[in-house]
PDB file of C-alpha atoms in Angstrom:
ATOM      1  CA  MET A   1     117.014  73.384 104.883  1.00 35.00           C
ATOM      2  CA  THR A   2     116.602  70.986 101.960  1.00 33.00           C
ATOM      3  CA  PHE A   3     114.057  68.223 101.703  1.00 33.00           C
ATOM      4  CA  ALA A   4     114.565  65.061  99.640  1.00 38.00           C
ATOM      5  CA  THR A   5     111.307  63.465  98.481  1.00 39.00           C
ATOM      6  CA  SER A   6     111.246  59.705  98.050  1.00 40.00           C
ATOM      7  CA  THR A   7     108.891  57.890  95.657  1.00 37.00           C
ATOM      8  CA  PRO A   8     106.790  56.331  98.479  1.00 40.00           C
ATOM      9  CA  PHE A   9     106.530  59.747 100.113  1.00 37.00           C
ATOM     10  CA  LYS A  10     105.407  61.310  96.822  1.00 39.00           C
ATOM     11  CA  LYS A  11     102.682  58.671  96.581  1.00 37.00           C
ATOM     12  CA  SER A  12     101.531  59.378 100.130  1.00 42.00           C
ATOM     13  CA  ILE A  13     101.402  63.129  99.409  1.00 40.00           C
ATOM     14  CA  LEU A  14      99.412  62.534  96.217  1.00 37.00           C
ATOM     15  CA  ALA A  15      96.962  60.370  98.138  1.00 43.00           C
ATOM     16  CA  LEU A  16      96.657  63.045 100.829  1.00 40.00           C
ATOM     17  CA  VAL A  17      96.103  65.778  98.253  1.00 39.00           C
ATOM     18  CA  GLY A  18      93.499  63.701  96.420  1.00 43.00           C
ATOM     19  CA  ALA A  19      91.537  62.951  99.584  1.00 44.00           C
ATOM     20  CA  ALA A  20      91.617  66.571 100.699  1.00 42.00           C
ATOM     21  CA  CYS A  21      90.546  67.854  97.282  1.00 41.00           C
ATOM     22  CA  LEU A  22      87.590  65.471  97.277  1.00 41.00           C
ATOM     23  CA  GLY A  23      86.612  66.822 100.680  1.00 45.00           C
ATOM     24  CA  ALA A  24      86.954  70.388  99.400  1.00 41.00           C
ATOM     25  CA  ALA A  25      84.822  69.618  96.365  1.00 40.00           C
ATOM     26  CA  SER A  26      82.041  68.199  98.497  1.00 42.00           C
ATOM     27  CA  LEU A  27      82.251  71.200 100.845  1.00 45.00           C
ATOM     28  CA  ALA A  28      81.810  73.755  98.059  1.00 43.00           C
ATOM     29  CA  HIS A  29      79.528  71.670  95.835  1.00 49.00           C
ATOM     30  CA  ALA A  30      76.433  73.801  96.362  1.00 72.00           C
ATOM     31  CA  ASP A  31      78.267  77.130  96.185  1.00 90.00           C
ATOM     32  CA  THR A  32      78.267  79.332  93.079  1.00 95.00           C
ATOM     33  CA  THR A  33      81.446  80.934  91.728  1.00 96.00           C
ATOM     34  CA  LEU A  34      80.925  84.621  90.904  1.00 95.00           C
ATOM     35  CA  THR A  35      84.371  85.806  89.758  1.00 95.00           C
ATOM     36  CA  ASP A  36      87.313  84.552  87.758  1.00 95.00           C
ATOM     37  CA  ASN A  37      90.182  82.929  89.635  1.00 97.00           C
ATOM     38  CA  PHE A  38      92.896  85.287  90.853  1.00 98.00           C
ATOM     39  CA  THR A  39      96.191  84.158  92.249  1.00 98.00           C
ATOM     40  CA  LEU A  40      96.864  85.391  95.743  1.00 98.00           C
ATOM     41  CA  ALA A  41     100.186  86.766  94.447  1.00 98.00           C
ATOM     42  CA  ASP A  42      98.306  88.912  91.911  1.00 98.00           C
ATOM     43  CA  LEU A  43      96.045  90.296  94.635  1.00 98.00           C
ATOM     44  CA  VAL A  44      99.029  91.126  96.854  1.00 98.00           C
ATOM     45  CA  ILE A  45     101.497  92.460  94.277  1.00 98.00           C
ATOM     46  CA  ASN A  46      99.033  94.499  92.239  1.00 98.00           C
ATOM     47  CA  LYS A  47      97.043  95.669  95.268  1.00 97.00           C
ATOM     48  CA  ARG A  48      93.954  94.448  93.472  1.00 97.00           C
ATOM     49  CA  SER A  49      90.457  94.931  94.850  1.00 98.00           C
ATOM     50  CA  PHE A  50      87.299  93.311  93.497  1.00 97.00           C
ATOM     51  CA  THR A  51      83.602  93.060  94.221  1.00 98.00           C
ATOM     52  CA  VAL A  52      81.688  89.908  95.108  1.00 97.00           C
ATOM     53  CA  GLY A  53      77.949  90.519  95.278  1.00 96.00           C
ATOM     54  CA  ASP A  54      77.412  93.384  97.707  1.00 95.00           C
ATOM     55  CA  LYS A  55      80.908  93.298  99.218  1.00 98.00           C
ATOM     56  CA  GLU A  56      84.304  94.675  98.218  1.00 98.00           C
ATOM     57  CA  PHE A  57      87.558  92.875  99.061  1.00 98.00           C
ATOM     58  CA  SER A  58      90.891  94.724  99.084  1.00 98.00           C
ATOM     59  CA  ASN A  59      94.272  95.299 100.797  1.00 98.00           C
ATOM     60  CA  PHE A  60      95.487  91.697 100.509  1.00 98.00           C
ATOM     61  CA  ASP A  61      98.714  90.759 102.290  1.00 98.00           C
ATOM     62  CA  TRP A  62     100.370  87.386 102.815  1.00 98.00           C
ATOM     63  CA  HIS A  63     103.347  85.883 104.689  1.00 98.00           C
ATOM     64  CA  ALA A  64     104.306  82.200 104.942  1.00 98.00           C
ATOM     65  CA  ASN A  65     106.993  80.059 106.580  1.00 96.00           C
ATOM     66  CA  GLY A  66     107.960  76.403 106.327  1.00 95.00           C
ATOM     67  CA  PHE A  67     106.115  75.382 103.143  1.00 96.00           C
ATOM     68  CA  PHE A  68     108.065  73.191 100.691  1.00 92.00           C
ATOM     69  CA  ASN A  69     107.810  73.035  96.924  1.00 92.00           C
ATOM     70  CA  ASP A  70     107.532  69.294  96.166  1.00 87.00           C
ATOM     71  CA  ALA A  71     108.939  69.790  92.657  1.00 89.00           C
ATOM     72  CA  THR A  72     112.208  71.346  93.850  1.00 91.00           C
ATOM     73  CA  GLY A  73     112.470  70.215  97.467  1.00 88.00           C
ATOM     74  CA  GLN A  74     113.116  73.837  98.431  1.00 92.00           C
ATOM     75  CA  LEU A  75     111.188  76.203 100.675  1.00 94.00           C
ATOM     76  CA  TRP A  76     108.557  78.317  98.961  1.00 95.00           C
ATOM     77  CA  GLY A  77     109.056  82.061  99.062  1.00 95.00           C
ATOM     78  CA  ASP A  78     106.024  84.069 100.196  1.00 96.00           C
ATOM     79  CA  LEU A  79     104.958  85.194  96.737  1.00 97.00           C
ATOM     80  CA  ASP A  80     106.083  81.989  94.995  1.00 97.00           C
ATOM     81  CA  LEU A  81     103.648  80.059  97.161  1.00 97.00           C
ATOM     82  CA  ALA A  82     101.000  82.768  96.753  1.00 98.00           C
ATOM     83  CA  ALA A  83     101.262  82.344  92.974  1.00 98.00           C
ATOM     84  CA  HIS A  84      99.944  78.779  93.464  1.00 97.00           C
ATOM     85  CA  ILE A  85      96.999  79.778  95.671  1.00 98.00           C
ATOM     86  CA  ASN A  86      93.803  80.441  93.710  1.00 98.00           C
ATOM     87  CA  VAL A  87      91.195  82.870  95.015  1.00 98.00           C
ATOM     88  CA  HIS A  88      87.695  83.436  93.698  1.00 98.00           C
ATOM     89  CA  GLY A  89      84.525  85.121  94.901  1.00 98.00           C
ATOM     90  CA  GLU A  90      81.387  83.092  95.416  1.00 97.00           C
ATOM     91  CA  ILE A  91      77.952  82.990  96.962  1.00 97.00           C
ATOM     92  CA  THR A  92      77.543  80.110  99.392  1.00 96.00           C
ATOM     93  CA  ASN A  93      74.586  77.774  99.564  1.00 93.00           C
ATOM     94  CA  SER A  94      73.354  79.807 102.567  1.00 91.00           C
ATOM     95  CA  GLY A  95      73.336  83.009 100.496  1.00 94.00           C
ATOM     96  CA  ASN A  96      76.473  84.661 101.882  1.00 96.00           C
ATOM     97  CA  TYR A  97      79.096  86.340  99.709  1.00 98.00           C
ATOM     98  CA  GLY A  98      82.740  85.509 100.328  1.00 98.00           C
ATOM     99  CA  LEU A  99      86.069  84.164  99.138  1.00 98.00           C
ATOM    100  CA  ASP A 100      87.402  80.676  98.422  1.00 98.00           C
ATOM    101  CA  PHE A 101      91.145  79.902  98.769  1.00 98.00           C
ATOM    102  CA  THR A 102      92.747  76.753  97.317  1.00 98.00           C
ATOM    103  CA  GLY A 103      96.452  75.877  97.248  1.00 97.00           C
ATOM    104  CA  PRO A 104      99.313  73.550  98.319  1.00 95.00           C
ATOM    105  CA  LEU A 105      99.262  74.425 102.013  1.00 97.00           C
ATOM    106  CA  GLN A 106     100.829  71.408 103.699  1.00 95.00           C
ATOM    107  CA  ALA A 107     103.534  70.490 106.210  1.00 94.00           C
ATOM    108  CA  HIS A 108     105.736  67.477 105.461  1.00 85.00           C
ATOM    109  CA  PRO A 109     106.697  64.812 108.005  1.00 88.00           C
ATOM    110  CA  GLY A 110     109.114  66.232 110.549  1.00 89.00           C
ATOM    111  CA  ASP A 111     108.197  69.848 109.747  1.00 92.00           C
ATOM    112  CA  SER A 112     105.791  72.589 110.723  1.00 95.00           C
ATOM    113  CA  ALA A 113     104.525  75.521 108.656  1.00 97.00           C
ATOM    114  CA  SER A 114     102.531  78.686 109.224  1.00 98.00           C
ATOM    115  CA  ALA A 115     101.031  81.549 107.229  1.00 98.00           C
ATOM    116  CA  GLN A 116      99.172  84.785 107.756  1.00 98.00           C
ATOM    117  CA  LEU A 117      96.650  86.299 105.336  1.00 98.00           C
ATOM    118  CA  THR A 118      95.008  89.690 105.803  1.00 98.00           C
ATOM    119  CA  TYR A 119      92.473  91.623 103.735  1.00 98.00           C
ATOM    120  CA  THR A 120      89.640  94.128 104.080  1.00 98.00           C
ATOM    121  CA  VAL A 121      85.964  93.380 103.504  1.00 98.00           C
ATOM    122  CA  ARG A 122      83.512  96.248 103.044  1.00 98.00           C
ATOM    123  CA  VAL A 123      79.718  96.242 102.682  1.00 97.00           C
ATOM    124  CA  LEU A 124      78.862  98.430  99.685  1.00 96.00           C
ATOM    125  CA  ASN A 125      75.260  99.165 100.623  1.00 94.00           C
ATOM    126  CA  PRO A 126      75.309 101.775 103.441  1.00 90.00           C
ATOM    127  CA  ASN A 127      71.983 100.458 104.742  1.00 94.00           C
ATOM    128  CA  PHE A 128      73.575  97.128 105.741  1.00 96.00           C
ATOM    129  CA  TYR A 129      76.248  96.017 108.200  1.00 97.00           C
ATOM    130  CA  LEU A 130      78.365  92.888 108.745  1.00 97.00           C
ATOM    131  CA  SER A 131      76.250  90.750 111.036  1.00 97.00           C
ATOM    132  CA  ASP A 132      78.080  87.400 111.038  1.00 96.00           C
ATOM    133  CA  PHE A 133      81.247  85.715 109.855  1.00 98.00           C
ATOM    134  CA  HIS A 134      81.626  82.178 108.495  1.00 98.00           C
ATOM    135  CA  LEU A 135      84.737  80.004 108.154  1.00 98.00           C
ATOM    136  CA  ASP A 136      84.802  76.614 106.401  1.00 98.00           C
ATOM    137  CA  GLY A 137      87.761  74.428 105.509  1.00 97.00           C
ATOM    138  CA  ASP A 138      89.269  70.987 105.090  1.00 97.00           C
ATOM    139  CA  PRO A 139      92.017  70.657 107.742  1.00 97.00           C
ATOM    140  CA  LEU A 140      93.530  67.200 107.352  1.00 97.00           C
ATOM    141  CA  VAL A 141      96.092  65.296 109.422  1.00 96.00           C
ATOM    142  CA  SER A 142      97.306  61.788 108.644  1.00 92.00           C
ATOM    143  CA  GLY A 143      99.448  59.860 111.097  1.00 89.00           C
ATOM    144  CA  ALA A 144      99.610  59.446 114.845  1.00 85.00           C
ATOM    145  CA  ASN A 145     100.022  63.066 115.857  1.00 90.00           C
ATOM    146  CA  GLY A 146      99.756  66.534 114.328  1.00 94.00           C
ATOM    147  CA  GLN A 147      97.533  69.528 113.775  1.00 96.00           C
ATOM    148  CA  ALA A 148      96.046  71.559 110.927  1.00 98.00           C
ATOM    149  CA  VAL A 149      94.416  74.805 112.015  1.00 98.00           C
ATOM    150  CA  VAL A 150      92.845  77.848 110.315  1.00 98.00           C
ATOM    151  CA  ARG A 151      91.926  80.783 112.590  1.00 98.00           C
ATOM    152  CA  GLU A 152      90.067  83.930 111.569  1.00 98.00           C
ATOM    153  CA  SER A 153      90.150  87.137 113.602  1.00 98.00           C
ATOM    154  CA  VAL A 154      88.000  90.199 112.846  1.00 98.00           C
ATOM    155  CA  SER A 155      89.163  93.763 113.565  1.00 98.00           C
ATOM    156  CA  ASP A 156      88.161  97.288 112.672  1.00 96.00           C
ATOM    157  CA  LEU A 157      90.460  99.575 110.665  1.00 94.00           C
ATOM    158  CA  THR A 158      92.348 100.568 113.830  1.00 95.00           C
ATOM    159  CA  ASN A 159      93.293  96.896 114.400  1.00 93.00           C
ATOM    160  CA  THR A 160      90.958  96.692 117.388  1.00 96.00           C
ATOM    161  CA  LEU A 161      89.179  93.348 117.620  1.00 97.00           C
ATOM    162  CA  ILE A 162      85.462  93.544 116.882  1.00 97.00           C
ATOM    163  CA  PRO A 163      83.587  91.764 119.717  1.00 96.00           C
ATOM    164  CA  LEU A 164      81.973  88.585 118.457  1.00 97.00           C
ATOM    165  CA  ASN A 165      79.507  86.103 119.883  1.00 96.00           C
ATOM    166  CA  PRO A 166      80.789  83.525 120.599  1.00 96.00           C
ATOM    167  CA  VAL A 167      84.086  85.212 121.377  1.00 94.00           C
ATOM    168  CA  GLY A 168      86.538  84.889 118.456  1.00 90.00           C
ATOM    169  CA  PRO A 169      88.642  83.878 116.763  1.00 97.00           C
ATOM    170  CA  LEU A 170      86.773  81.519 114.480  1.00 98.00           C
ATOM    171  CA  GLU A 171      88.557  78.204 113.924  1.00 98.00           C
ATOM    172  CA  VAL A 172      88.441  75.114 111.740  1.00 98.00           C
ATOM    173  CA  SER A 173      90.915  72.446 112.741  1.00 98.00           C
ATOM    174  CA  GLN A 174      91.912  68.842 113.042  1.00 97.00           C
ATOM    175  CA  TYR A 175      94.019  67.701 115.973  1.00 96.00           C
ATOM    176  CA  VAL A 176      95.349  64.136 115.995  1.00 93.00           C
ATOM    177  CA  PRO A 177      94.751  62.768 118.529  1.00 91.00           C
ATOM    178  CA  GLY A 178      91.791  65.026 119.230  1.00 91.00           C
ATOM    179  CA  ALA A 179      88.746  66.608 117.665  1.00 92.00           C
ATOM    180  CA  SER A 180      87.962  67.944 114.186  1.00 96.00           C
ATOM    181  CA  VAL A 181      85.959  71.060 113.270  1.00 97.00           C
ATOM    182  CA  PHE A 182      85.212  71.905 109.633  1.00 97.00           C
ATOM    183  CA  ASN A 183      83.019  75.016 109.957  1.00 97.00           C
ATOM    184  CA  ASP A 184      82.547  77.831 112.418  1.00 98.00           C
ATOM    185  CA  VAL A 185      80.395  80.963 112.702  1.00 98.00           C
ATOM    186  CA  ALA A 186      80.396  84.031 114.946  1.00 98.00           C
ATOM    187  CA  PHE A 187      78.013  86.978 115.187  1.00 98.00           C
ATOM    188  CA  THR A 188      78.680  90.657 115.724  1.00 97.00           C
ATOM    189  CA  GLN A 189      77.804  91.633 119.291  1.00 96.00           C
ATOM    190  CA  PRO A 190      74.371  93.337 119.600  1.00 94.00           C
ATOM    191  CA  GLY A 191      74.529  97.073 119.150  1.00 93.00           C
ATOM    192  CA  LEU A 192      77.553  96.984 116.853  1.00 95.00           C
ATOM    193  CA  ARG A 193      77.046  97.597 113.138  1.00 96.00           C
ATOM    194  CA  PRO A 194      80.417  97.456 111.355  1.00 97.00           C
ATOM    195  CA  THR A 195      80.351  98.083 107.616  1.00 97.00           C
ATOM    196  CA  VAL A 196      84.048  97.335 107.103  1.00 98.00           C
ATOM    197  CA  ALA A 197      86.378  94.841 108.774  1.00 98.00           C
ATOM    198  CA  GLU A 198      89.966  93.632 108.625  1.00 98.00           C
ATOM    199  CA  ILE A 199      90.132  89.850 108.326  1.00 98.00           C
ATOM    200  CA  GLU A 200      93.284  88.160 109.622  1.00 98.00           C
ATOM    201  CA  THR A 201      93.606  84.456 108.849  1.00 98.00           C
ATOM    202  CA  THR A 202      96.332  82.373 110.485  1.00 98.00           C
ATOM    203  CA  LEU A 203      97.266  78.875 109.310  1.00 98.00           C
ATOM    204  CA  LEU A 204      99.176  76.555 111.654  1.00 98.00           C
ATOM    205  CA  LEU A 205     100.323  73.164 110.386  1.00 98.00           C
ATOM    206  CA  SER A 206     102.360  70.708 112.437  1.00 96.00           C
ATOM    207  CA  ALA A 207     103.668  67.309 111.348  1.00 94.00           C
ATOM    208  CA  THR A 208     106.713  67.070 113.589  1.00 86.00           C
ATOM    209  CA  ILE A 209     106.229  63.348 114.274  1.00 86.00           C
ATOM    210  CA  PRO A 210     107.727  61.131 111.504  1.00 84.00           C
ATOM    211  CA  GLY A 211     105.005  59.612 109.330  1.00 86.00           C
ATOM    212  CA  THR A 212     102.608  62.526 109.858  1.00 90.00           C
ATOM    213  CA  ASN A 213     101.251  64.917 107.225  1.00 93.00           C
ATOM    214  CA  ALA A 214      99.183  68.043 107.835  1.00 96.00           C
ATOM    215  CA  SER A 215      97.388  70.182 105.243  1.00 96.00           C
ATOM    216  CA  VAL A 216      94.677  72.764 104.593  1.00 97.00           C
ATOM    217  CA  LEU A 217      94.299  72.674 100.825  1.00 95.00           C
ATOM    218  CA  HIS A 218      91.070  74.697 100.835  1.00 96.00           C
ATOM    219  CA  PHE A 219      89.286  77.181 103.057  1.00 98.00           C
ATOM    220  CA  GLN A 220      86.389  79.566 102.581  1.00 98.00           C
ATOM    221  CA  GLU A 221      85.452  82.803 104.356  1.00 98.00           C
ATOM    222  CA  SER A 222      82.005  84.323 103.876  1.00 98.00           C
ATOM    223  CA  PHE A 223      80.001  87.130 105.428  1.00 98.00           C
ATOM    224  CA  SER A 224      76.352  87.865 106.220  1.00 96.00           C
ATOM    225  CA  GLN A 225      74.844  91.313 106.264  1.00 93.00           C
ATOM    226  CA  ALA A 226      71.766  92.702 107.967  1.00 93.00           C
ATOM    227  CA  VAL A 227      69.673  95.855 108.159  1.00 88.00           C
ATOM    228  CA  PRO A 228      69.534  97.632 111.538  1.00 76.00           C
ATOM    229  CA  GLU A 229      66.480  96.491 113.495  1.00 61.00           C
ATOM    230  CA  PRO A 230      63.213  98.420 113.008  1.00 56.00           C
ATOM    231  CA  SER A 231      63.463  99.475 116.651  1.00 46.00           C
ATOM    232  CA  THR A 232      66.651 101.336 115.787  1.00 44.00           C
ATOM    233  CA  TYR A 233      64.841 103.346 113.143  1.00 43.00           C
ATOM    234  CA  ALA A 234      61.930 103.934 115.517  1.00 41.00           C
ATOM    235  CA  LEU A 235      64.257 105.323 118.170  1.00 41.00           C
ATOM    236  CA  ALA A 236      65.909 107.554 115.591  1.00 42.00           C
ATOM    237  CA  LEU A 237      62.519 108.920 114.480  1.00 41.00           C
ATOM    238  CA  VAL A 238      61.524 109.533 118.091  1.00 42.00           C
ATOM    239  CA  GLY A 239      64.769 111.412 118.618  1.00 47.00           C
ATOM    240  CA  ILE A 240      64.233 113.550 115.523  1.00 44.00           C
ATOM    241  CA  ALA A 241      60.635 114.307 116.553  1.00 45.00           C
ATOM    242  CA  ALA A 242      61.726 115.251 120.080  1.00 45.00           C
ATOM    243  CA  LEU A 243      64.425 117.540 118.715  1.00 44.00           C
ATOM    244  CA  GLY A 244      61.878 119.236 116.420  1.00 47.00           C
ATOM    245  CA  PHE A 245      59.450 119.681 119.308  1.00 42.00           C
ATOM    246  CA  ALA A 246      62.181 121.176 121.512  1.00 44.00           C
ATOM    247  CA  ARG A 247      63.197 123.630 118.803  1.00 46.00           C
ATOM    248  CA  ARG A 248      59.547 124.656 118.196  1.00 47.00           C
ATOM    249  CA  ARG A 249      58.955 125.137 121.931  1.00 46.00           C
ATOM    250  CA  THR A 250      62.093 127.279 122.159  1.00 45.00           C
ATOM    251  CA  ALA A 251      60.875 129.395 119.238  1.00 46.00           C
ATOM    252  CA  ASP A 252      57.417 129.811 120.871  1.00 51.00           C
ATOM    253  CA  LEU A 253      58.972 130.931 124.160  1.00 47.00           C
ATOM    254  CA  ALA A 254      61.198 133.395 122.360  1.00 53.00           C
ATOM    255  CA  ALA A 255      58.140 134.898 120.635  1.00 52.00           C
TER     256      ALA A 255
END
């Protein structure tokens, strides 16, 4: 499928991109960049891993469908598009370490597009666990009807969903007509203390009505960590003491 881009349409896309970028800038204004920019293609092709604060990110994978290169009018290939998506590590204004993704993720009028991103996040300090997950973004739809959605699911290394509260997936979205959500958070269910998780991010863009544009030019995923509650340590100490007492009593009886 080819796509011819008229001058008025180019102007509308530039206006859309400019508005979305301004929104992205305001969203991340208080955040602090901690790493150089990588391209998503570099992370995928070279199987690169890197550390942001107390967390390691690795095993990046990416697949995309329906995204057009405005310069050529042709569909982007997976890695061609990934080469135009910048990724950097940062600490958010709430003190969480995570990743920021920025790129030309948009569906043109009459089209829809989708993508799937996966990677692994690991807490480096064995005394901590992943306690909550944060998703922020700038989904933007212009026109009478359309949708721009980013969803984040959290699994363990066996691809089993980690129970979250509220129940996942996390989502930022704009539905026209409908509601808009620009940030979401979910907490690990009590009693669970995962130190590593598989993050699967799905992007769904729909602009099938003529005159509609849909984009997510920026999204951010960050993670909080916590120490197991003091009561957990207390129970462990009680268990160790009880075991020691049982062994000593057994030894006394044997004597």
